[in-house]
DNA sequence: TACCGCAGAGAAAGCCCTTTCCCGCAGGGA
DNA sequence: TCCCTGCGGGAAAGGGCTTTCTCTGCGGTA
């Protein structure tokens, strides 16, 4: 690889001058030298060594992001929001997938710190794991102590700036909807127990049921991976144990899609025999058939906010922005089969407009 | 941030010794000093400056990847394959999204070169744009001249190692299937004209139709963005122009899903009134209803191969690995409405097993 | 006892840039 | 004519790490 001094030598100038030309320094350089340098750069196909630059320059510019999995639509949307703000400010993003492995998360914090990122954003559920939480907080504190900025999305265990989707209210809205439709035998297809997202959403759901005088026994909950196959599997276990279920609440949309696959395989009509409600409103939710009734989270906005927090002026006290959840009624949630008798003859709810195109 | 010499000072050793302990150098260090260094590292929460390390070390280890968009399932799958091999070999991946912008692609090649990556992988369709192709090849050649390794996935314009999905045969298989089902009025929902993937798939399709004595007039093709909304829009334009279409070939699954949305909005039954065939077999294809008939590409394997090429021993001559496409029959392609009369009474094809769970 | 070899530690030379500091020179004012 | 100013350029000092080279002191052999 050609180096700066190769360029300087070829142009017959000092490395200092070459550097100034290449970086558009404010220090003036005569046109003749400038041209010679530029010509040398082109001839040698010179590209500055980014590591040497970052070492020599003092200011840090890149931002590190740790998500569970960018290819998961939930994180893809959040990342889109992060990216938008970062790009506007000319920041490079380093994105790392933890695949929900706490140890890997810790490692990535170190890695990104080592890469001298100006800020760090952790997105995705926290863990019910005190030892881990403590370690993470220590590492983040150490990072912040050296001037690094930190924000988290969707995890309350960190004491700094945070953007929090209102998971609990989301669960509540879904629960209220299902209760309102007359469902009593509601099964829950849940993500891993250890995730705070799981327990928060569950808590909201439980509260909604409690308000109607119902409870949510553990036997009506199945914990599995937070993805399509996990949802399919959990739904199957749920139905095996309790064939009379009239509704399934899936704690995210991927799981809901898996649950729909299970119901289809068992020829249980949705929503006539079993209703399904998802969570997150990922883009694909409107494209499955029937279109998925779900709880929308402003995912892109969550990313935008988090990046803005971290790139904006630091605050004296930690800021927490709670973003609202919203119920999106589509076609997978209908009246409970026995409740339907009361409203006999009423056709299943017409397809919602937002599913067309 | 604490530096290595901070650690050394605190441990009462030289930076050289500290470095040796921290990196597990083969040079022996007495246990006592080792412990002192480790203690200092822990107390200072020391993390080595990655840029300084990369600058000081001679060997390059990271691998750069340029894709159109990782959050697109097509690339997410490929990336999964890349990641698998890279992780096995302890390589870090730097992934960049070009968002199908050739200029950005060029910039990223420079960026990654600047970051001293050991290899570069470009995934995703090439462009029908000679100026761009020439520039890219120049840059890649310059990079290879300095010892960098390069592989491309799905683009034939680069002269080096390549992994090529058999887009043309895939198009051919889809075309033969539709012809076999009696379709003659076939519309195509195509990606951007400028992408070689579009033209390759189209060429295969055209060939299949030609073998049956049919042609594919331009008025039956609509070009749009290679995503869900592009597919929805193109399908709408296609149906507006020619309401008698009995089949739609979408040049990727995202577009197929958009086309299904349009058909649903217009109450055109799939596959009874209109058949749809997609391309790629992304994971979601089996979960839409009806499940999508499509052409499968071994996406993960493509990633695995490309990374293996680039991390393995260099070959004297460029290698091209062509990976086969395979037709996956599910539920969106059925007999053409007029052909159906011939097989009157035959129920629509039973749901394929692979859609259950 | 003299010498050799080696283990274990440190000194110092890079790796490739950026940027401050300094120098020479030409032009303008006194 | 002399001095000051300011412009354009180069020298050199880092930035934080790795690694080679060098040095010291010890045990072992002849």
XYZ file of C-alpha atoms (C1' of nucleotides) in Angstrom:
774
model
C 0.000 0.000 0.000
C 1.199 3.450 -0.890
C 1.730 5.719 2.112
C 1.577 9.402 2.548
C 5.314 9.755 2.268
C 5.246 7.872 -1.023
C 2.827 10.462 -2.272
C 4.910 13.305 -0.885
C 8.077 11.965 -2.420
C 6.447 11.510 -5.782
C 5.031 15.006 -5.705
C 8.291 16.431 -4.481
C 6.788 17.952 -1.348
C 6.889 17.232 2.339
C 4.424 14.843 3.968
C 3.001 17.817 5.813
C 2.034 19.540 2.598
C 0.648 16.360 1.117
C -1.471 15.850 4.193
C -2.768 19.380 4.021
C -3.793 19.024 0.415
C -5.460 15.670 0.925
C -7.427 16.754 3.939
C -8.352 20.159 2.638
C -6.612 21.796 5.547
C -7.310 25.463 6.185
C -3.655 26.227 5.746
C -3.119 27.581 2.239
C -1.084 25.635 -0.318
C -0.159 27.012 -3.727
C -2.040 25.623 -6.663
C 1.018 24.163 -8.256
C 1.920 21.995 -5.284
C -1.694 21.097 -4.801
C -1.922 19.754 -8.321
C 1.265 17.792 -8.016
C 0.002 16.146 -4.843
C -3.372 15.334 -6.327
C -1.709 13.835 -9.364
C 0.495 11.664 -7.181
C -2.534 10.515 -5.200
C -4.301 9.471 -8.366
C -1.286 7.731 -9.841
C -0.574 5.767 -6.696
C -4.246 5.105 -5.938
C -3.420 6.373 -2.510
C -5.932 5.858 0.285
C -5.032 7.142 3.754
C -4.647 4.523 6.435
C -7.728 5.006 8.538
C -6.088 3.660 11.655
C -3.164 5.998 11.415
C -5.546 8.881 10.871
C -7.686 7.981 13.814
C -4.605 7.620 15.934
C -3.185 10.947 14.886
C -6.412 12.873 15.078
C -7.697 13.418 18.518
C -11.427 13.635 17.985
C -13.463 10.462 17.794
C -16.294 10.330 15.338
C -17.697 6.831 14.892
C -20.629 5.570 16.945
C -20.924 1.992 18.139
C -24.223 0.163 18.140
C -24.966 -3.161 19.784
C -28.203 -4.881 18.791
C -29.436 -8.415 19.127
C -29.587 -9.026 15.400
C -29.784 -6.422 12.637
C -31.468 -8.810 10.278
C -34.372 -9.102 12.688
C -36.894 -6.551 11.403
C -37.336 -5.092 14.870
C -33.699 -4.073 14.960
C -33.536 -3.316 11.281
C -36.128 -0.595 11.837
C -34.405 0.808 14.871
C -31.129 0.791 12.991
C -32.703 2.660 10.145
C -33.539 5.425 12.601
C -30.051 5.414 14.094
C -28.496 5.479 10.677
C -30.582 8.379 9.509
C -29.355 10.719 12.226
C -25.798 9.423 12.080
C -25.552 9.940 8.348
C -26.900 13.463 8.663
C -24.068 14.239 11.009
C -21.432 12.475 8.989
C -20.897 9.754 11.543
C -19.865 6.245 10.770
C -21.788 3.495 12.524
C -20.218 0.288 13.768
C -22.981 -2.231 14.261
C -22.507 -5.416 16.256
C -24.893 -8.326 16.732
C -24.953 -9.832 20.188
C -27.423 -12.549 19.244
C -28.848 -12.137 22.728
C -25.692 -13.400 24.336
C -24.847 -11.261 27.382
C -21.183 -12.211 27.282
C -20.905 -11.202 23.689
C -22.545 -7.928 24.624
C -19.877 -7.257 27.206
C -17.181 -8.131 24.713
C -18.595 -5.778 22.165
C -18.609 -2.917 24.622
C -14.873 -3.451 25.021
C -14.338 -3.866 21.333
C -16.111 -0.652 20.520
C -14.364 1.159 23.285
C -11.114 -0.074 21.820
C -12.182 1.299 18.482
C -12.504 4.698 20.108
C -16.120 5.276 19.311
C -17.513 8.621 20.385
C -20.715 7.041 21.643
C -22.301 3.718 22.330
C -25.899 2.671 21.831
C -27.292 -0.569 23.164
C -30.593 -1.591 21.700
C -32.771 -4.472 22.685
C -34.121 -6.013 25.792
C -32.151 -6.178 28.975
C -31.660 -9.342 30.980
C -32.896 -10.412 34.357
C -29.368 -11.154 35.462
C -27.946 -9.011 38.202
C -24.368 -10.100 37.756
C -24.490 -9.218 34.107
C -26.252 -5.939 34.710
C -23.656 -4.922 37.211
C -20.795 -5.784 34.916
C -22.368 -3.941 32.048
C -23.012 -0.879 34.142
C -19.441 -0.893 35.345
C -18.125 -1.027 31.828
C -20.460 1.676 30.658
C -19.566 3.861 33.599
C -15.877 3.440 32.873
C -16.540 4.380 29.298
C -18.568 7.417 30.244
C -15.886 8.474 32.675
C -13.512 8.890 29.737
C -15.952 11.122 27.914
C -17.896 8.489 26.006
C -21.625 8.961 25.538
C -24.063 6.131 26.135
C -27.726 5.562 25.412
C -29.813 2.456 25.674
C -32.989 1.513 23.875
C -35.515 -0.615 25.650
C -33.568 -1.521 28.747
C -34.119 0.097 32.064
C -31.232 -1.343 34.040
C -28.779 1.232 32.798
C -28.829 4.489 34.665
C -27.946 6.814 31.763
C -29.941 8.192 28.886
C -32.616 5.834 27.647
C -35.321 5.505 25.058
C -38.029 3.218 26.297
C -40.858 1.780 24.252
C -43.861 1.460 26.489
C -43.931 -2.309 26.506
C -46.139 -2.533 29.494
C -48.872 -0.348 28.077
C -48.574 -2.228 24.817
C -49.234 -5.487 26.599
C -52.097 -3.828 28.389
C -53.695 -2.606 25.159
C -53.484 -6.033 23.613
C -54.990 -7.614 26.699
C -57.813 -5.125 26.835
C -58.576 -5.712 23.185
C -58.776 -9.464 23.604
C -60.898 -9.157 26.739
C -63.159 -6.750 24.932
C -63.651 -9.313 22.214
C -64.830 -11.767 24.802
C -61.756 -13.942 25.069
C -61.122 -15.623 28.357
C -58.953 -18.568 27.420
C -55.918 -16.637 26.261
C -52.578 -18.301 25.723
C -49.313 -16.420 25.590
C -46.471 -17.165 23.258
C -43.635 -15.478 25.079
C -39.990 -14.726 24.421
C -37.237 -15.891 26.742
C -38.037 -15.434 30.415
C -34.746 -13.770 31.042
C -35.560 -10.777 28.878
C -37.085 -7.760 30.524
C -39.083 -7.098 27.370
C -40.868 -10.376 27.896
C -41.763 -9.654 31.485
C -42.787 -6.057 30.816
C -45.166 -6.974 28.049
C -46.489 -9.818 30.116
C -47.078 -7.533 33.075
C -49.201 -5.193 30.990
C -51.207 -8.061 29.607
C -51.715 -9.477 33.056
C -52.917 -6.148 34.340
C -55.503 -5.853 31.577
C -56.826 -9.303 32.361
C -56.867 -8.578 36.059
C -58.994 -5.504 35.501
C -61.567 -7.794 33.953
C -61.289 -10.155 36.858
C -59.353 -12.781 34.941
C -55.970 -14.136 35.724
C -53.172 -15.458 33.593
C -51.966 -18.777 34.964
C -48.430 -19.915 34.149
C -49.780 -22.932 32.277
C -51.151 -20.549 29.666
C -47.693 -19.136 28.977
C -44.979 -20.770 26.908
C -41.518 -19.305 26.711
C -39.451 -19.812 23.580
C -37.012 -18.054 21.302
C -38.179 -14.633 20.179
C -38.436 -15.692 16.541
C -40.721 -17.335 14.042
C -39.819 -20.911 14.915
C -40.001 -20.200 18.613
C -43.503 -18.847 18.115
C -44.586 -21.860 16.092
C -43.262 -24.220 18.688
C -44.707 -22.378 21.666
C -48.099 -22.128 20.021
C -48.076 -25.860 19.376
C -47.243 -26.625 22.999
C -49.912 -24.227 24.149
C -52.591 -25.800 21.982
C -51.558 -29.304 22.959
C -51.997 -28.448 26.604
C -55.189 -26.492 26.189
C -57.101 -27.111 22.952
C -59.875 -24.787 24.059
C -57.815 -21.626 23.756
C -59.611 -18.945 21.779
C -56.793 -16.449 21.588
C -53.049 -16.326 21.415
C -51.065 -13.297 22.407
C -47.613 -13.407 20.859
C -45.032 -11.199 22.484
C -43.596 -10.157 19.147
C -44.614 -10.290 15.518
C -42.113 -12.921 14.488
C -43.545 -15.263 17.064
C -47.045 -14.323 15.945
C -46.182 -15.364 12.419
C -44.920 -18.680 13.723
C -48.114 -19.097 15.706
C -50.149 -18.403 12.571
C -48.205 -21.133 10.798
C -49.045 -23.588 13.561
C -52.715 -22.647 13.464
C -52.756 -23.033 9.708
C -51.109 -26.427 9.949
C -53.791 -27.473 12.403
C -56.564 -25.967 10.315
C -57.682 -23.691 13.102
C -59.271 -20.707 11.416
C -57.958 -17.264 12.331
C -59.705 -15.300 13.744
C -62.907 -17.378 13.784
C -61.587 -20.167 15.910
C -58.501 -18.556 17.392
C -57.510 -14.904 17.505
C -53.914 -13.808 17.388
C -52.311 -10.551 18.443
C -48.683 -9.718 17.798
C -46.351 -7.019 19.040
C -44.017 -4.506 17.329
C -45.818 -4.024 14.015
C -42.942 -4.997 11.825
C -43.456 -4.208 8.144
C -44.406 -7.757 7.245
C -47.324 -7.740 9.683
C -49.651 -6.176 7.168
C -48.698 -8.673 4.479
C -49.485 -11.936 6.148
C -52.996 -13.287 5.700
C -55.038 -12.546 7.657
C -53.183 -9.299 8.285
C -51.809 -9.244 11.791
C -53.455 -7.328 14.588
C -50.589 -6.048 16.657
C -49.165 -3.392 18.930
C -47.163 -0.788 17.106
C -43.941 0.584 18.472
C -42.366 3.619 16.793
C -39.213 1.689 15.995
C -37.576 4.106 13.581
C -38.298 6.971 15.906
C -36.741 5.097 18.786
C -33.537 4.924 16.787
C -33.730 8.581 15.865
C -34.209 9.634 19.458
C -31.440 7.491 20.830
C -28.919 8.764 18.309
C -30.003 12.330 18.925
C -29.534 11.932 22.658
C -26.081 10.617 22.224
C -24.901 13.115 19.643
C -26.532 16.104 21.259
C -25.393 18.052 24.277
C -24.896 15.941 27.378
C -27.461 16.422 30.112
C -26.681 16.845 33.783
C -29.152 14.111 34.709
C -30.054 10.965 32.799
C -32.916 11.446 30.394
C -35.557 8.826 29.762
C -37.842 9.147 26.786
C -40.819 6.854 26.860
C -42.405 6.254 23.488
C -46.014 5.156 23.313
C -47.349 1.859 22.044
C -50.457 1.796 19.909
C -52.874 -0.992 19.067
C -53.230 -1.656 15.344
C -56.414 -3.520 14.572
C -56.177 -5.721 11.529
C -57.663 -9.121 10.823
C -56.307 -11.696 13.207
C -58.288 -10.706 16.264
C -62.037 -11.245 16.297
C -64.765 -12.048 18.761
C -64.268 -15.168 20.839
C -66.191 -18.129 19.396
C -68.723 -18.232 22.252
C -69.024 -14.494 22.384
C -69.766 -14.598 18.688
C -73.138 -16.181 19.384
C -74.181 -12.922 20.983
C -73.468 -10.951 17.867
C -74.652 -13.728 15.569
C -74.444 -13.025 11.893
C -71.968 -10.224 12.191
C -69.363 -10.769 9.549
C -65.747 -10.834 10.570
C -64.430 -7.320 10.696
C -63.842 -5.874 7.285
C -60.276 -5.715 6.153
C -58.615 -2.544 7.379
C -57.602 0.024 4.868
C -53.979 0.070 5.883
C -53.393 -3.362 4.496
C -54.074 -2.384 0.925
C -50.785 -1.497 -0.707
C -8.604 6.690 28.380
C -5.890 4.712 30.111
C -3.013 3.758 27.850
C -0.604 0.923 27.850
C 2.068 3.008 29.503
C -0.363 3.928 32.269
C -0.786 0.254 32.904
C 2.947 -0.355 32.731
C 3.690 2.455 35.116
C 1.108 1.293 37.583
C 2.389 -2.251 37.432
C 5.978 -1.069 37.687
C 7.056 -2.728 34.462
C 7.990 -1.593 30.982
C 5.338 -1.131 28.289
C 6.937 -4.020 26.452
C 6.240 -6.404 29.287
C 2.740 -5.114 29.744
C 2.049 -5.627 26.073
C 3.381 -9.162 26.227
C 1.161 -10.063 29.130
C -1.931 -8.518 27.634
C -1.521 -10.171 24.265
C -0.418 -13.516 25.584
C 2.860 -13.239 23.731
C 4.967 -16.344 23.401
C 7.786 -14.622 25.199
C 7.818 -15.802 28.831
C 7.032 -13.407 31.666
C 7.355 -14.324 35.329
C 4.128 -14.921 37.168
C 4.674 -12.093 39.559
C 4.957 -9.445 36.876
C 2.095 -11.021 34.984
C -0.173 -10.657 37.966
C 0.826 -7.098 38.579
C 0.041 -6.213 34.983
C -3.292 -7.969 35.035
C -4.220 -6.206 38.239
C -3.338 -2.844 36.739
C -5.432 -3.625 33.662
C -8.434 -4.415 35.808
C -8.029 -1.378 38.038
C -7.683 1.009 35.147
C -10.348 -0.734 33.037
C -7.747 -0.680 30.330
C -8.786 -1.509 26.780
C -6.107 -1.380 24.077
C -6.582 1.237 21.394
C -7.583 -0.832 18.398
C -6.249 1.679 15.930
C -2.854 1.776 17.529
C -2.780 -2.002 17.542
C -3.769 -2.303 13.935
C -1.192 0.272 13.030
C 1.571 -1.468 14.912
C 0.715 -4.966 13.845
C 1.503 -5.754 10.290
C -1.043 -8.425 9.493
C -4.545 -7.406 8.530
C -7.426 -9.433 9.795
C -10.788 -7.781 9.230
C -12.859 -8.448 6.136
C -14.959 -5.802 4.419
C -18.369 -6.576 3.007
C -20.452 -4.343 0.772
C -24.086 -5.297 0.302
C -27.102 -3.413 -0.904
C -28.921 -3.576 2.408
C -28.348 -6.031 5.253
C -31.854 -5.677 6.501
C -33.146 -7.014 3.214
C -33.629 -10.729 3.868
C -31.761 -11.632 0.700
C -28.628 -10.015 2.037
C -29.326 -10.995 5.599
C -29.096 -14.621 4.542
C -25.944 -14.127 2.536
C -24.428 -12.246 5.433
C -25.274 -15.066 7.761
C -23.163 -17.335 5.572
C -20.318 -14.850 5.428
C -20.431 -14.363 9.150
C -20.357 -18.048 9.878
C -17.044 -18.618 8.119
C -15.560 -15.368 9.337
C -16.373 -16.111 12.949
C -14.874 -19.573 12.647
C -11.635 -17.989 11.591
C -11.731 -15.234 14.157
C -12.230 -12.500 11.619
C -14.093 -9.306 12.210
C -16.555 -8.265 9.538
C -17.141 -4.675 8.505
C -20.459 -4.515 6.718
C -21.512 -1.547 4.600
C -24.843 -0.858 2.926
C -24.634 0.717 -0.500
C -28.394 1.003 -0.871
C -27.858 0.252 -4.550
C -25.988 3.470 -5.109
C -22.945 2.844 -7.323
C -21.142 5.926 -6.067
C -21.560 4.872 -2.509
C -20.218 1.480 -3.495
C -17.069 3.068 -4.840
C -16.702 5.126 -1.710
C -17.023 2.095 0.467
C -14.303 0.280 -1.416
C -11.990 3.156 -0.546
C -13.213 3.320 2.998
C -12.611 -0.357 3.579
C -9.268 -0.210 1.876
C -8.392 2.619 4.204
C -9.411 0.456 7.110
C -6.830 -2.070 5.981
C -9.192 -4.970 5.489
C -7.571 -8.231 4.461
C -10.310 -8.949 1.954
C -13.288 -7.389 0.309
C -16.563 -9.026 -0.656
C -19.132 -7.319 -2.821
C -22.534 -8.908 -2.770
C -25.529 -8.029 -4.850
C -26.336 -7.351 -8.400
C -24.005 -5.474 -10.666
C -25.024 -2.521 -12.783
C -25.369 -2.056 -16.498
C -23.090 0.949 -16.397
C -19.771 0.652 -18.132
C -18.223 3.722 -16.585
C -19.011 2.482 -13.126
C -17.859 -1.037 -13.879
C -14.555 0.242 -15.147
C -13.990 2.424 -12.127
C -14.875 -0.362 -9.751
C -12.576 -2.786 -11.511
C -9.755 -0.293 -11.355
C -10.201 0.173 -7.669
C -10.435 -3.519 -7.028
C -7.376 -4.188 -9.142
C -5.415 -1.583 -7.218
C -6.511 -3.203 -4.012
C -5.572 -6.661 -5.197
C -2.214 -5.379 -6.345
C -1.393 -4.572 -2.730
C -2.234 -8.082 -1.610
C -5.929 -7.617 -0.888
C -8.292 -10.431 -1.729
C -11.563 -9.827 -3.510
C -14.643 -11.890 -4.217
C -17.984 -10.872 -5.619
C -21.363 -12.478 -5.201
C -23.814 -12.291 -8.045
C -22.011 -9.911 -10.328
C -20.148 -11.038 -13.375
C -18.459 -7.787 -14.371
C -15.571 -8.285 -11.998
C -12.811 -10.472 -13.297
C -11.738 -12.052 -9.983
C -13.200 -14.792 -7.848
C -16.958 -14.951 -7.975
C -19.914 -16.819 -6.569
C -22.785 -16.710 -9.002
C -26.332 -17.749 -8.303
C -27.786 -19.153 -11.469
C -30.277 -16.370 -12.013
C -30.854 -17.213 -15.592
C -31.764 -20.833 -14.964
C -33.940 -19.688 -12.083
C -35.878 -17.448 -14.418
C -36.096 -20.290 -16.850
C -37.503 -22.701 -14.257
C -40.155 -20.226 -13.219
C -41.099 -19.599 -16.828
C -41.330 -23.284 -17.622
C -43.507 -23.838 -14.584
C -45.941 -21.129 -15.558
C -46.063 -22.295 -19.165
C -46.647 -25.825 -17.971
C -49.616 -24.609 -15.963
C -51.093 -23.170 -19.118
C -50.350 -19.519 -18.561
C -49.829 -17.389 -21.611
C -50.640 -13.910 -20.376
C -47.754 -13.538 -17.969
C -46.783 -10.192 -16.531
C -43.417 -9.490 -14.988
C -42.822 -7.406 -11.924
C -39.174 -6.576 -12.391
C -36.469 -4.859 -10.398
C -34.556 -1.843 -11.719
C -33.493 -2.192 -15.340
C -29.978 -1.200 -14.529
C -29.336 -4.265 -12.401
C -27.826 -7.295 -14.061
C -29.848 -9.526 -11.760
C -33.008 -8.171 -13.318
C -31.849 -8.786 -16.858
C -30.440 -12.226 -16.106
C -33.612 -13.472 -14.510
C -35.632 -11.919 -17.276
C -33.486 -13.599 -19.908
C -34.124 -17.033 -18.419
C -37.820 -16.376 -18.242
C -37.872 -15.179 -21.800
C -36.055 -18.260 -22.960
C -38.572 -20.556 -21.281
C -41.432 -18.726 -22.936
C -39.691 -18.773 -26.284
C -39.295 -22.523 -26.116
C -43.064 -22.728 -25.912
C -43.419 -20.381 -28.823
C -44.502 -17.434 -26.700
C -42.811 -14.124 -26.387
C -42.561 -11.600 -23.634
C -43.427 -8.153 -24.916
C -42.072 -5.125 -23.072
C -45.603 -4.000 -22.248
C -45.901 -7.030 -19.985
C -42.905 -5.942 -17.934
C -42.881 -3.248 -15.273
C -39.670 -2.091 -13.656
C -39.719 -0.800 -10.107
C -37.731 -0.846 -6.893
C -36.687 -4.308 -5.811
C -38.821 -4.200 -2.681
C -42.321 -4.796 -1.412
C -43.739 -1.440 -2.385
C -42.093 -1.578 -5.779
C -43.741 -4.930 -6.354
C -47.139 -3.665 -5.273
C -46.885 -0.684 -7.542
C -45.591 -2.589 -10.563
C -48.298 -5.215 -10.195
C -50.930 -2.505 -10.101
C -49.602 -0.888 -13.265
C -49.431 -4.247 -14.939
C -53.024 -5.119 -14.104
C -54.261 -1.706 -15.128
C -52.710 -2.118 -18.536
C -53.750 -5.700 -19.020
C -56.559 -6.951 -16.787
C -56.503 -10.341 -18.472
C -53.167 -11.405 -17.018
C -53.328 -14.854 -15.446
C -49.868 -14.905 -13.943
C -47.339 -12.569 -12.442
C -43.686 -13.388 -12.239
C -41.984 -11.280 -9.603
C -38.240 -11.018 -9.881
C -37.766 -11.324 -6.158
C -39.826 -12.389 -3.176
C -40.225 -8.943 -1.700
C -41.801 -7.768 -4.912
C -43.930 -10.916 -4.986
C -45.275 -10.054 -1.554
C -46.123 -6.583 -2.778
C -47.844 -8.087 -5.794
C -49.881 -10.360 -3.529
C -50.972 -7.305 -1.566
C -52.175 -5.650 -4.754
C -54.045 -8.748 -5.826
C -55.651 -9.013 -2.436
C -56.687 -5.372 -2.533
C -58.303 -5.991 -5.889
C -59.906 -9.219 -4.742
C -58.188 -11.257 -7.394
C -57.896 -14.772 -6.007
C -54.450 -16.344 -5.903
C -53.831 -18.763 -7.543
C -57.318 -19.271 -8.999
C -57.517 -16.065 -10.888
C -53.866 -15.030 -10.949
C -50.790 -17.097 -10.210
C -47.704 -15.577 -8.679
C -44.131 -16.818 -8.652
C -41.372 -15.164 -6.666
C -37.619 -15.469 -6.609
C -35.003 -16.067 -3.851
C -37.077 -18.064 -1.358
C -36.555 -15.769 1.562
C -37.701 -17.215 4.886
C -40.970 -15.306 4.887
C -42.038 -16.891 1.604
C -43.480 -19.915 3.322
C -45.410 -17.799 5.812
C -47.478 -15.650 3.545
C -50.867 -16.988 2.534
C -51.050 -18.598 0.110
C -47.481 -19.726 0.619
C -45.293 -18.378 -2.128
C -44.152 -20.506 -5.038
C -40.671 -19.301 -5.761
C -37.181 -20.028 -7.004
C -34.775 -20.929 -4.265
C -31.242 -19.661 -4.195
C -28.792 -21.138 -1.681
C -28.214 -17.769 -0.078
C -26.396 -18.829 3.052
C -24.207 -21.128 1.034
C -23.354 -18.309 -1.320
C -22.018 -16.374 1.628
C -20.088 -19.354 2.915
C -18.452 -19.957 -0.437
C -17.504 -16.378 -1.023
C -15.881 -16.026 2.369
C -14.066 -19.311 1.908
C -12.690 -18.209 -1.436
C -11.382 -15.025 0.024
C -9.876 -16.481 3.160
C -8.451 -19.563 1.487
C -5.350 -19.853 -0.623
C -5.307 -17.524 -3.612
C -5.753 -19.187 -6.978
C -3.656 -18.446 -10.030
C -6.755 -17.873 -12.140
C -10.098 -16.383 -11.129
C -12.563 -18.937 -9.849
C -16.255 -18.795 -10.559
C -18.614 -20.939 -8.569
C -22.082 -21.158 -10.010
C -24.735 -22.202 -7.531
C -27.933 -23.752 -8.796
C -31.441 -22.336 -8.533
C -34.321 -24.612 -7.664
C -38.049 -24.220 -8.113
C -40.041 -24.472 -4.887
C -43.677 -25.265 -5.572
C -46.014 -23.901 -2.967
C -49.470 -22.427 -3.306
C -49.401 -19.277 -5.379
C -49.012 -20.895 -8.768
C -51.858 -22.938 -10.171
C -53.344 -23.781 -13.531
C -54.324 -20.850 -15.711
C -58.064 -20.084 -15.476
C -58.814 -21.299 -19.011
C -56.526 -24.282 -18.699
C -58.371 -25.178 -15.551
C -61.423 -26.138 -17.556
C -59.428 -29.029 -18.976
C -58.727 -30.433 -15.558
C -62.165 -29.526 -14.254
C -62.902 -30.515 -10.713
C -59.299 -30.927 -9.694
C -58.900 -29.179 -6.407
C -56.192 -26.558 -6.095
C -52.948 -28.233 -5.241
C -52.848 -29.378 -1.657
C -50.757 -27.272 0.634
C -47.142 -28.360 0.520
C -45.660 -29.972 3.556
C -42.826 -27.543 3.859
C -45.109 -24.781 4.896
C -46.173 -26.447 8.085
C -43.862 -25.318 10.828
C 37.594 -20.266 38.073
C 36.491 -18.689 33.546
C 33.227 -18.868 30.019
C 28.974 -19.832 27.534
C 24.194 -19.766 27.040
C 19.846 -18.483 28.101
C 15.848 -16.688 30.539
C 13.582 -12.510 31.511
C 13.215 -7.754 31.320
C 13.728 -3.099 29.169
C 15.088 0.345 25.418
C 13.923 1.889 21.279
C 12.610 1.677 16.574
C 9.017 1.702 13.875
C 3.643 1.650 11.963
C 1.344 6.054 9.179
C -0.648 9.995 9.923
C -1.767 15.068 11.767
C -0.465 19.322 13.528
C 2.240 22.478 15.973
C 6.121 25.012 15.640
C 9.541 27.185 13.180
C 11.959 29.228 9.201
C 12.803 31.841 4.982
C 11.251 35.116 2.006
C 8.723 38.747 -0.203
C 6.156 42.912 0.322
C 4.757 47.130 2.756
C 5.373 50.962 5.862
C 8.464 54.233 8.176
C 17.247 51.147 3.613
C 15.576 48.588 7.519
C 12.195 46.233 10.131
C 7.969 44.050 10.696
C 4.361 41.206 9.015
C 2.402 37.423 6.935
C 2.389 33.758 3.751
C 3.839 29.201 2.188
C 6.405 25.366 3.263
C 9.100 21.881 5.983
C 10.866 19.630 10.340
C 9.581 17.154 13.942
C 6.875 15.767 17.746
C 3.586 12.990 19.012
C -0.641 9.362 19.005
C -0.597 4.173 21.409
C 0.933 0.026 20.368
C 4.140 -4.192 18.824
C 8.422 -6.258 18.289
C 13.190 -6.542 17.535
C 17.272 -5.846 19.648
C 20.025 -5.319 23.625
C 21.337 -5.936 28.267
C 21.702 -8.118 32.793
C 22.287 -11.792 35.788
C 22.012 -16.503 36.703
C 23.075 -21.569 36.306
C 25.790 -24.908 34.201
C 29.896 -26.869 31.915
C 34.907 -27.524 30.985
